[in-house]
Coordinates of C-alpha atoms in Angstrom, one line a residue:
X188 CA 36.5 32.1 51.1
X189 CA 34.4 32.5 53.8
X190 CA 36.5 34.4 56.1
X191 CA 34.0 34.1 59.3
X192 CA 35.1 34.8 62.6
X193 CA 32.0 34.4 64.0
X194 CA 32.4 31.2 65.2
X195 CA 31.2 29.7 68.4
X196 CA 30.8 26.7 70.7
X197 CA 28.4 25.2 68.2
X198 CA 31.3 24.7 65.4
X199 CA 33.3 23.1 67.6
X200 CA 35.0 20.1 65.8
X201 CA 34.4 21.7 62.3
X202 CA 37.1 22.2 60.0
X203 CA 38.0 26.3 59.6
X204 CA 39.8 28.4 56.8
X205 CA 40.8 32.0 58.5
X206 CA 42.9 34.6 56.6
X207 CA 44.2 37.8 58.7
X208 CA 46.9 39.6 60.9
X209 CA 49.0 38.8 63.7
X210 CA 47.5 40.4 66.6
X211 CA 49.4 39.1 69.7
X212 CA 52.5 35.9 70.0
X213 CA 52.7 34.2 72.7
X214 CA 54.9 31.1 73.4
X215 CA 54.5 28.7 76.1
X216 CA 56.9 25.7 76.2
X217 CA 56.7 23.4 72.8
X218 CA 53.3 25.9 71.8
X219 CA 53.5 28.6 70.0
X220 CA 49.8 31.2 70.6
X221 CA 48.5 33.5 68.4
X222 CA 45.4 35.6 68.1
X223 CA 44.8 36.3 64.5
X224 CA 42.6 39.2 63.7
X225 CA 40.5 40.8 60.5
X226 CA 37.5 43.7 60.6
X227 CA 37.5 44.1 64.4
X228 CA 37.1 40.3 65.2
X229 CA 40.0 38.2 66.6
X230 CA 40.4 34.3 66.9
X231 CA 43.3 32.4 69.1
X232 CA 45.4 29.8 66.8
X233 CA 47.3 27.2 68.6
X234 CA 50.3 26.2 66.7
X235 CA 52.1 23.1 67.7
X236 CA 55.7 20.9 68.0
X237 CA 53.7 18.0 65.4
X238 CA 53.5 19.2 62.3
X239 CA 57.8 20.6 61.7
X240 CA 56.7 22.4 58.5
X241 CA 54.3 24.6 60.7
X242 CA 55.9 24.8 63.7
X243 CA 59.2 26.5 61.6
X244 CA 57.0 29.3 59.7
X245 CA 54.8 29.8 63.3
X246 CA 58.0 30.2 64.8
X247 CA 59.8 33.4 62.5
X248 CA 56.2 35.2 63.0
X249 CA 55.8 38.7 63.6
X250 CA 53.5 41.2 64.6
X251 CA 51.1 42.5 62.0
X252 CA 52.0 39.5 59.2
X253 CA 49.5 38.7 56.8
X254 CA 48.8 34.6 56.6
X255 CA 46.2 31.9 55.8
X256 CA 45.8 29.2 58.7
X257 CA 43.5 25.8 58.4
X258 CA 42.6 23.9 61.4
X259 CA 40.0 21.9 63.8
X260 CA 38.4 24.7 66.1
X261 CA 39.0 23.0 69.9
X262 CA 37.3 24.3 73.5
X263 CA 40.0 26.4 75.0
X264 CA 40.7 25.3 78.9
X265 CA 42.1 28.9 79.4
X266 CA 38.7 31.4 78.9
X267 CA 39.1 34.9 77.8
X268 CA 36.3 37.0 78.8
X269 CA 37.3 39.8 77.2
X270 CA 36.7 37.8 73.6
X271 CA 33.0 37.3 72.1
X272 CA 35.9 34.1 70.7
X273 CA 37.2 33.8 74.6
X274 CA 35.9 30.1 75.0
X275 CA 37.2 28.4 71.5
X276 CA 40.6 27.8 69.5
X277 CA 41.8 27.4 66.5
X278 CA 44.4 23.8 66.6
X279 CA 46.4 24.5 63.3
X280 CA 47.1 22.0 60.8
X281 CA 48.2 24.3 58.0
X282 CA 49.8 28.1 57.6
X283 CA 50.6 30.1 54.8
X284 CA 52.3 33.5 55.3
X285 CA 50.5 36.3 52.4
X286 CA 53.0 39.0 53.8
X287 CA 55.0 40.1 56.0
X288 CA 55.1 42.9 58.0
X289 CA 58.6 44.8 58.7
X290 CA 59.1 46.8 62.3
X291 CA 55.9 49.0 63.0
X292 CA 56.4 52.7 63.4
X293 CA 53.9 52.3 66.0
X294 CA 51.5 50.0 68.1
X295 CA 48.7 48.4 67.1
X296 CA 46.6 48.8 69.7
X297 CA 43.9 49.9 71.4
X298 CA 46.5 52.2 73.6
X299 CA 49.0 53.0 70.6
X300 CA 52.4 54.6 71.3
X301 CA 51.8 56.7 68.3
X302 CA 50.9 60.1 68.5
X303 CA 48.9 62.2 66.0
X304 CA 51.5 63.2 63.5
X305 CA 52.8 59.6 63.6
X306 CA 49.2 58.1 63.2
X307 CA 48.5 60.1 60.3
X308 CA 51.5 59.7 58.7
X309 CA 50.8 55.7 58.2
X310 CA 47.0 56.1 58.9
X311 CA 46.4 52.5 56.8
X312 CA 47.9 51.2 60.0
X313 CA 46.0 53.6 62.4
X314 CA 42.9 51.8 61.2
X315 CA 43.9 48.5 61.8
X316 CA 43.7 49.8 65.5
X317 CA 40.3 47.8 66.8
X318 CA 39.0 51.3 67.7
X319 CA 39.1 53.1 65.1
X320 CA 37.6 49.8 63.0
X321 CA 34.5 50.2 65.6
X322 CA 34.0 54.4 64.5
X323 CA 34.8 53.5 61.0
X324 CA 32.2 50.6 61.2
X325 CA 30.0 52.7 63.4
X326 CA 29.9 55.4 60.8
X327 CA 29.4 52.8 57.9
X328 CA 25.6 51.9 60.1
X329 CA 24.8 55.3 60.7
X330 CA 25.0 56.1 56.6
X331 CA 23.0 52.8 56.3
X332 CA 20.0 54.3 58.6
X333 CA 19.9 57.0 57.0
X334 CA 19.6 56.2 54.0
X335 CA 16.1 53.8 55.1
X336 CA 14.9 56.7 56.8
X337 CA 14.8 58.9 53.9
X338 CA 13.9 56.1 51.4
X339 CA 10.9 54.9 53.7
X340 CA 9.5 58.6 53.4
X341 CA 9.8 58.9 48.9
X342 CA 12.7 60.9 49.3
X343 CA 15.7 60.5 46.3
X344 CA 18.7 60.0 46.6
X345 CA 20.3 62.0 43.6
X346 CA 24.3 63.5 43.2
X347 CA 24.7 67.1 42.7
X348 CA 28.5 68.1 41.4
X349 CA 31.0 68.8 43.2
X350 CA 32.8 70.7 40.6
X351 CA 31.4 73.8 40.1
X352 CA 31.7 77.8 38.9
X353 CA 33.0 79.7 41.6
X354 CA 30.6 82.5 42.8
X355 CA 30.4 86.2 45.0
X356 CA 31.6 84.7 48.6
X357 CA 33.5 82.2 47.6
X358 CA 36.6 83.2 49.2
X359 CA 36.8 79.7 51.0
X360 CA 36.3 78.0 47.5
X361 CA 39.0 75.2 46.2
X362 CA 39.7 76.4 43.1
X363 CA 40.6 73.7 40.1
X364 CA 42.4 74.6 36.9
X365 CA 41.2 73.8 34.0
X366 CA 43.2 71.5 31.5
X367 CA 40.8 71.9 28.8
X368 CA 39.8 75.9 29.0
X369 CA 43.5 77.1 30.1
X370 CA 43.1 80.8 32.4
X371 CA 39.9 79.1 33.3
X372 CA 39.3 77.1 36.7
X373 CA 36.2 75.4 38.2
X374 CA 35.4 76.0 42.6
X375 CA 34.9 72.7 44.3
X376 CA 31.4 73.2 45.9
X377 CA 31.2 73.8 49.5
X378 CA 27.5 72.9 49.9
X379 CA 25.0 71.4 47.1
X380 CA 22.6 74.4 48.1
X381 CA 21.8 75.9 44.8
X382 CA 21.8 72.9 43.6
X383 CA 19.3 71.2 45.9
X384 CA 17.5 73.9 45.4
X385 CA 16.9 74.2 41.4
X386 CA 15.8 70.2 42.0
X387 CA 13.1 71.2 43.4
X388 CA 12.1 74.0 40.6
X389 CA 12.6 71.1 38.6
X390 CA 9.3 68.8 40.5
X391 CA 12.1 66.5 42.8
X392 CA 9.5 67.1 45.6
X393 CA 11.5 65.4 48.2
X394 CA 15.7 65.1 47.7
X395 CA 18.7 64.6 50.3
X396 CA 22.2 63.5 49.5
X397 CA 25.2 62.1 52.0
X398 CA 27.4 64.9 50.1
X399 CA 31.0 65.8 50.7
X400 CA 31.7 69.7 50.8
X401 CA 34.8 71.6 50.7
X402 CA 36.0 74.9 52.0
X403 CA 39.1 76.2 52.1
X404 CA 39.7 77.7 55.5
X405 CA 41.0 77.6 59.1
X406 CA 41.2 74.5 60.5
X407 CA 39.5 73.3 64.6
X408 CA 38.7 70.5 66.2
X409 CA 35.6 70.1 64.2
X410 CA 36.4 71.6 61.0
X411 CA 37.9 69.7 58.2
X412 CA 38.3 71.0 54.3
X413 CA 36.5 68.3 53.5
X414 CA 33.9 67.1 55.3
X415 CA 30.4 64.9 54.5
X416 CA 26.9 66.0 55.4
X417 CA 23.0 65.2 55.2
X418 CA 21.7 67.3 52.9
X419 CA 17.7 67.9 52.2
X420 CA 15.1 69.8 50.0
X421 CA 11.5 69.6 50.2
X422 CA 8.8 71.6 48.6
X423 CA 5.6 72.7 49.7
X424 CA 6.9 71.9 53.2
X425 CA 6.6 74.1 56.5
X426 CA 9.7 74.8 59.1
X427 CA 7.7 72.4 61.3
X428 CA 7.8 69.7 59.0
X429 CA 11.3 70.1 58.3
X430 CA 12.1 70.0 62.3
X431 CA 10.3 66.8 62.7
X432 CA 11.5 64.8 59.6
X433 CA 14.7 65.8 61.3
X434 CA 14.0 64.8 65.5
X435 CA 12.7 61.4 64.0
X436 CA 15.7 60.8 62.4
X437 CA 18.2 61.7 65.5
X438 CA 16.0 59.7 67.4
X439 CA 16.2 56.8 64.9
X440 CA 19.8 56.9 64.8
X441 CA 20.4 57.2 68.6
X442 CA 17.8 54.7 69.3
X443 CA 19.4 52.2 66.5
X444 CA 23.7 53.0 66.9
X445 CA 23.5 53.8 70.9
X446 CA 20.0 52.2 72.4
X447 CA 19.4 56.1 74.0
X448 CA 16.2 57.5 74.3
X449 CA 16.0 60.4 73.0
X450 CA 12.8 62.6 74.2
X451 CA 10.7 64.7 71.5
X452 CA 10.1 67.1 70.3
X453 CA 13.0 69.5 71.0
X454 CA 13.0 71.8 72.9
X455 CA 13.0 75.2 70.5
X456 CA 14.6 79.0 71.3
X457 CA 14.4 82.5 69.6
X458 CA 17.7 83.4 68.5
X459 CA 17.7 86.5 70.8
X460 CA 16.3 84.7 73.5
X461 CA 19.3 82.2 73.5
X462 CA 21.7 85.2 73.2
X463 CA 20.4 87.0 76.0
X464 CA 19.8 84.2 78.5
X465 CA 23.3 82.0 77.4
X466 CA 25.4 84.2 75.3
X467 CA 25.6 81.8 72.1
X468 CA 23.3 80.8 69.5
X469 CA 24.1 77.2 69.9
X470 CA 23.8 77.0 74.0
X471 CA 24.4 74.3 75.6
X472 CA 21.1 72.8 77.9
X473 CA 22.7 69.9 80.0
X474 CA 23.4 73.6 81.9
X475 CA 20.5 74.4 82.5
X476 CA 21.0 78.0 84.3
X477 CA 21.0 81.1 83.0
X478 CA 23.4 84.5 82.2
X479 CA 21.7 88.3 84.0
X480 CA 21.3 91.4 83.0
X481 CA 22.9 94.0 86.0
X482 CA 22.2 97.2 84.9
X483 CA 19.6 97.6 86.6
X484 CA 21.8 97.3 89.5
X485 CA 25.2 99.2 88.2
X486 CA 24.5 101.9 90.8
X487 CA 24.2 99.4 93.8
X488 CA 27.4 98.2 92.9
X489 CA 29.2 101.6 91.5
X490 CA 30.1 100.0 88.3
X491 CA 29.4 102.8 85.7
X492 CA 28.2 102.4 81.6
X493 CA 28.8 103.8 78.5
X494 CA 25.5 103.8 76.9
X495 CA 26.4 100.8 74.3
X496 CA 27.5 98.7 77.2
X497 CA 25.7 96.3 79.7
X498 CA 27.0 94.4 83.0
X499 CA 26.2 90.8 82.4
X500 CA 26.6 88.0 85.1
X501 CA 26.6 84.7 86.0
X502 CA 26.0 82.5 89.5
X503 CA 27.9 79.8 90.2
X504 CA 27.1 77.2 93.7
X505 CA 30.4 78.2 94.7
X506 CA 33.5 80.1 96.1
X507 CA 35.1 81.2 93.0
X508 CA 38.3 83.7 93.9
X509 CA 39.9 86.4 92.1
X510 CA 43.1 84.1 90.5
X511 CA 40.2 81.0 89.5
X512 CA 38.0 83.4 87.6
X513 CA 41.3 85.1 86.0
X514 CA 42.3 81.8 85.0
X515 CA 39.4 80.9 83.4
X516 CA 39.5 83.6 81.3
X517 CA 42.9 82.2 80.5
X518 CA 41.2 79.0 79.3
X519 CA 38.1 81.0 77.3
X520 CA 40.5 83.0 75.5
X521 CA 39.3 86.8 76.7
X522 CA 40.6 89.4 78.1
X523 CA 38.4 91.4 80.7
X524 CA 38.3 93.4 83.3
X525 CA 35.5 91.8 85.6
X526 CA 33.3 91.8 88.7
X527 CA 33.0 89.5 91.5
X528 CA 31.3 88.9 94.9
X529 CA 30.7 85.7 96.9
X530 CA 28.4 85.1 99.5
X531 CA 28.1 82.9 102.5
X532 CA 25.3 82.2 104.8
X533 CA 23.4 85.0 102.5
X534 CA 26.3 87.7 103.4
X535 CA 28.9 88.7 101.2
X536 CA 32.2 87.9 102.2
X537 CA 34.7 89.1 99.0
X538 CA 34.2 91.0 96.3
X539 CA 36.2 93.4 94.4
X540 CA 34.4 96.7 93.6
X541 CA 34.1 99.3 96.2
X542 CA 31.5 101.2 98.5
X543 CA 28.2 98.7 97.3
X544 CA 25.0 98.4 98.2
X545 CA 25.5 95.1 99.8
X546 CA 21.1 94.5 101.2
X547 CA 19.9 95.7 98.1
X548 CA 22.4 93.6 95.2
X549 CA 21.3 90.4 97.9
X550 CA 17.6 91.9 97.8
X551 CA 18.1 91.5 93.5
X552 CA 20.0 88.6 93.4
X553 CA 17.2 86.6 95.4
X554 CA 14.3 88.3 92.8
X555 CA 16.7 86.8 90.4
X556 CA 17.0 83.3 91.6
X557 CA 15.1 82.0 95.0
X558 CA 16.9 79.0 94.8
X559 CA 20.2 80.8 96.4
X560 CA 18.2 81.7 99.3
X561 CA 18.9 78.3 100.9
X562 CA 22.5 78.2 99.5
X563 CA 25.3 78.1 102.0
X564 CA 27.3 79.5 99.6
X565 CA 27.9 81.1 95.9
X566 CA 29.9 83.8 93.6
X567 CA 28.6 86.2 90.8
X568 CA 30.5 87.1 88.2
X569 CA 30.1 90.4 86.5
X570 CA 31.3 91.6 83.0
X571 CA 31.3 95.3 82.2
X572 CA 31.9 95.3 78.0
X573 CA 29.7 95.5 74.8
X574 CA 26.5 94.1 74.9
X575 CA 27.0 91.1 72.8
X576 CA 31.0 90.9 74.0
X577 CA 29.8 90.9 77.5
X578 CA 27.2 88.4 76.8
X579 CA 29.8 86.3 74.9
X580 CA 32.4 86.3 77.6
X581 CA 29.9 85.3 80.2
X582 CA 28.6 82.2 78.3
X583 CA 31.4 81.0 77.6
X584 CA 32.6 81.2 81.6
X585 CA 29.3 79.4 81.5
X586 CA 30.0 76.3 80.2
X587 CA 34.1 76.2 80.7
X588 CA 33.0 76.6 84.6
X589 CA 30.0 74.1 84.6
X590 CA 32.8 71.2 82.6
X591 CA 35.4 71.3 84.9
X592 CA 33.3 71.5 88.4
X593 CA 31.2 68.6 87.4
X594 CA 28.1 70.8 87.0
X595 CA 25.6 68.4 85.3
X596 CA 25.6 65.1 83.5
X597 CA 28.5 65.2 80.4
X598 CA 27.3 62.1 79.4
X599 CA 23.7 63.4 78.4
X600 CA 22.9 64.6 75.1
X601 CA 20.7 67.5 74.8
X602 CA 19.2 69.4 71.6
X603 CA 17.9 72.5 70.7
X604 CA 16.7 74.6 68.2
X605 CA 17.2 77.8 68.1
X606 CA 15.3 79.6 65.5
X607 CA 14.2 83.3 64.3
X608 CA 17.5 84.6 63.4
X609 CA 18.2 88.2 61.9
X610 CA 18.3 88.2 58.0
X611 CA 21.5 90.3 58.0
X612 CA 24.6 90.7 60.5
X613 CA 27.5 93.2 60.0
X614 CA 30.6 92.0 58.6
X615 CA 33.9 92.7 59.7
X616 CA 34.4 95.0 56.7
X617 CA 31.2 96.9 58.4
X618 CA 29.7 95.4 55.2
X619 CA 26.7 93.2 55.5
X620 CA 26.6 89.7 55.3
X621 CA 23.7 86.6 55.4
X622 CA 23.2 85.4 58.8
X623 CA 23.0 81.7 57.1
X624 CA 22.6 82.0 52.9
X625 CA 21.8 84.9 50.3
X626 CA 18.7 82.3 49.9
X627 CA 16.8 82.4 53.3
X628 CA 13.3 84.1 53.4
X629 CA 12.4 86.8 55.9
X630 CA 9.5 86.1 57.5
X631 CA 6.1 87.6 56.7
X632 CA 6.2 89.9 59.4
X633 CA 9.2 91.4 57.6
X634 CA 7.5 92.4 54.9
X635 CA 7.1 96.2 54.2
X636 CA 9.6 97.0 56.8
X637 CA 12.0 94.9 53.7
X638 CA 10.4 96.4 50.6
X639 CA 10.4 99.8 52.5
X640 CA 14.2 99.9 53.9
X641 CA 16.5 101.5 51.7
X642 CA 19.7 99.3 50.6
X643 CA 22.3 102.0 52.9
X644 CA 20.2 101.8 55.8
X645 CA 22.5 98.9 57.6
X646 CA 20.6 99.4 61.3
X647 CA 17.3 98.7 60.0
X648 CA 18.6 96.4 58.1
X649 CA 20.2 94.6 60.9
X650 CA 16.4 94.2 62.5
X651 CA 15.3 92.0 59.4
X652 CA 14.4 88.4 61.0
X653 CA 15.1 84.9 59.2
X654 CA 13.6 82.0 57.9
X655 CA 16.5 80.1 59.3
X656 CA 16.7 77.3 62.0
X657 CA 19.8 75.5 63.7
X658 CA 19.5 72.0 65.1
X659 CA 22.4 72.3 68.3
X660 CA 24.0 69.8 70.3
X661 CA 25.7 70.3 73.7
X662 CA 26.3 73.3 73.1
X663 CA 27.4 72.3 69.4
X664 CA 25.4 73.5 66.2
X665 CA 25.5 70.0 64.2
X666 CA 22.9 71.9 61.3
X667 CA 21.1 74.6 60.3
X668 CA 18.5 75.1 57.4
X669 CA 16.2 77.8 56.2
X670 CA 12.9 78.6 54.2
X671 CA 14.4 79.3 50.6
X672 CA 13.7 82.8 48.4
X673 CA 11.0 82.0 45.4
X674 CA 10.8 85.8 43.7
X675 CA 13.3 86.3 41.8
X676 CA 12.8 90.4 42.5
X677 CA 13.1 89.6 46.1
X678 CA 16.0 87.6 45.7
X679 CA 18.1 90.7 43.7
X680 CA 17.5 92.7 45.7
X681 CA 18.8 90.3 48.5
X682 CA 22.1 89.9 46.4
X683 CA 22.2 94.3 46.3
X684 CA 21.9 94.6 49.8
X685 CA 24.9 92.1 50.2
X686 CA 26.5 95.2 47.7
X687 CA 26.6 93.2 44.6
X688 CA 27.4 95.3 41.5
X689 CA 25.3 94.2 39.2
X690 CA 27.6 92.8 36.6
X691 CA 28.6 90.1 39.5
X692 CA 24.7 89.4 40.0
X693 CA 24.6 89.0 36.5
X694 CA 27.4 87.3 35.7
X695 CA 26.9 84.6 38.6
X696 CA 23.7 83.8 39.6
X697 CA 21.6 84.8 35.7
X698 CA 20.9 81.3 36.0
X699 CA 18.7 81.4 39.5
X700 CA 17.3 84.6 38.6
X701 CA 15.9 83.1 35.2
X702 CA 14.9 80.1 36.8
X703 CA 13.0 81.2 39.6
X704 CA 10.6 82.7 36.8
X705 CA 9.5 79.5 35.6
X706 CA 6.7 78.8 38.2
X707 CA 8.4 76.9 41.2
X708 CA 7.4 75.8 44.3
X709 CA 7.9 77.3 47.7
X710 CA 10.5 74.8 49.1
X711 CA 12.7 74.3 52.2
X712 CA 15.7 72.5 53.8
X713 CA 18.6 71.5 56.1
X714 CA 21.9 70.4 56.2
X715 CA 23.2 68.1 59.4
X716 CA 27.5 68.0 59.7
X717 CA 27.7 63.6 60.1
X718 CA 31.3 64.2 60.7
X719 CA 30.3 66.2 63.9
X720 CA 27.1 65.0 65.0
X721 CA 29.0 61.1 64.9
X722 CA 32.4 62.5 66.7
X723 CA 29.4 63.8 69.0
X724 CA 28.2 60.5 69.6
X725 CA 30.6 58.5 70.3
X726 CA 32.2 60.9 73.1
X727 CA 35.1 62.1 70.3
X728 CA 36.6 65.5 70.9
X729 CA 37.9 65.8 67.3
X730 CA 36.0 65.5 64.0
X731 CA 39.6 63.9 62.7
X732 CA 39.3 60.4 64.4
X733 CA 35.9 59.7 63.0
X734 CA 36.9 60.1 58.8
X735 CA 38.7 57.7 57.6
X736 CA 41.6 59.6 55.5
X737 CA 41.8 63.4 57.2
X738 CA 44.1 66.1 56.5
X739 CA 46.0 67.8 59.8
X740 CA 45.3 70.6 61.9
X741 CA 47.5 72.6 59.4
X742 CA 45.4 71.5 56.4
X743 CA 48.3 69.3 55.1
X744 CA 48.0 65.5 54.2
X745 CA 51.1 63.5 56.0
X746 CA 50.3 60.6 54.6
X747 CA 50.0 61.4 51.1
X748 CA 52.3 64.4 51.3
X749 CA 49.7 67.2 50.3
X750 CA 49.6 70.1 48.8
X751 CA 52.0 70.6 46.5
X752 CA 53.8 72.9 44.8
X753 CA 51.7 74.5 41.4
X754 CA 54.8 74.4 38.6

């Protein structure tokens, strides 16, 4: 059956045969009108009382019944400008009910009365809503464009295993019990990372995959237990080449799907630059204002600092009261002592500090921000804490206050690369962990430092920089990549620095270290979070809404009832 809803006035007087769902029903005298919906498209059907059998069937139709209708296409008298088919309608001469629908748990409409738990329980009904259908259609077109783009670049699309061996650091891996090997288990992959590197070892120079990944961890708006990423790897490449490939892809996606022209090259920040200027390694640059270090002004502000503390501040172009600042700290879920200074016409009008040098403070401010000289009023918020924590809190205030007060155009898309990340980070248990992953190479400039340091010299090891790079969009990390280690001796030393015992290295990575002894190419790659990227493009708050069958915020499957207890 040619179930064609793409009908126009050119098809008037043609015999039409369509199937779909009853969307709306209206009765007017001896006429029955209903909207027939299928695949996000709607057309009006008219039933007259001229044919008694058809009229009787139409009288008993209810919302979401599935029907087959045949009739002649006619021009509508009352035009509906909100529909693409608003100038035409079908005059039914045959009607069959394929399937009846019982009373619905919520309204099937863009503005539904169904709350999220109910919609997730009946997700198959939720998908019938046009806005959900359009999201899934957008996602389908998104994937098509990705495949077309990489096919033109001669990348091979290769599927890698999703059931694999559990490895170190696999605390967030899902475990899969083996029927054929009682007492043994597999793990679901967190990413195709090792497999794609092995493909490079095997001579596959260009690889990509729209990959399914799994992580058994707490959920947030931008996290799900299973998610999808665009994964790619390339041999004999550079960081600049990977960045160019991704920039061209993103420009293409925004142009074709949203008709938005994204400028390139994207801005690039070093990791430390991002932390110092924005308080976070994934800055939202839609708001251009930076944060500042006020340590030099501590005496004039009458604030004492310990050796590991910093005084970090930010300006806003309006007056912020003490109570408002407290409220913003609650909103960003941070507890911290703060100082504030309010200025009007270059005079201090309010502060919670005492015995301060007003004029010296103002001179210092104007030295940093010349544009404030002409401001009628502005506020300065200061946080005193350990350096990184102070920057983090001010960084959060920076974007929260800017968003709430509409200090920038929130409809724009601002990309930024962040690179030169530390190779290691200090974990909560005070052990060293990889900032990205243990297969990330260090920068060539750090070669001597890497080999001369002892494994227990944590402070010095934390100064090593990596060849990792992240891509950030509107303050959300949408992807991360790196150039990889190809030397088994370096790779083994990385494992040792990460506190892996000899048996753990042999058990989990003997195959990798062995593979690196057979002549392998330099290589690097990146992975983009497809769910996150689509959610940002469509201005959707949670990635759940761009996934066909997502898990709840508790990690449960409300529709099918998972997870189930192990018997």
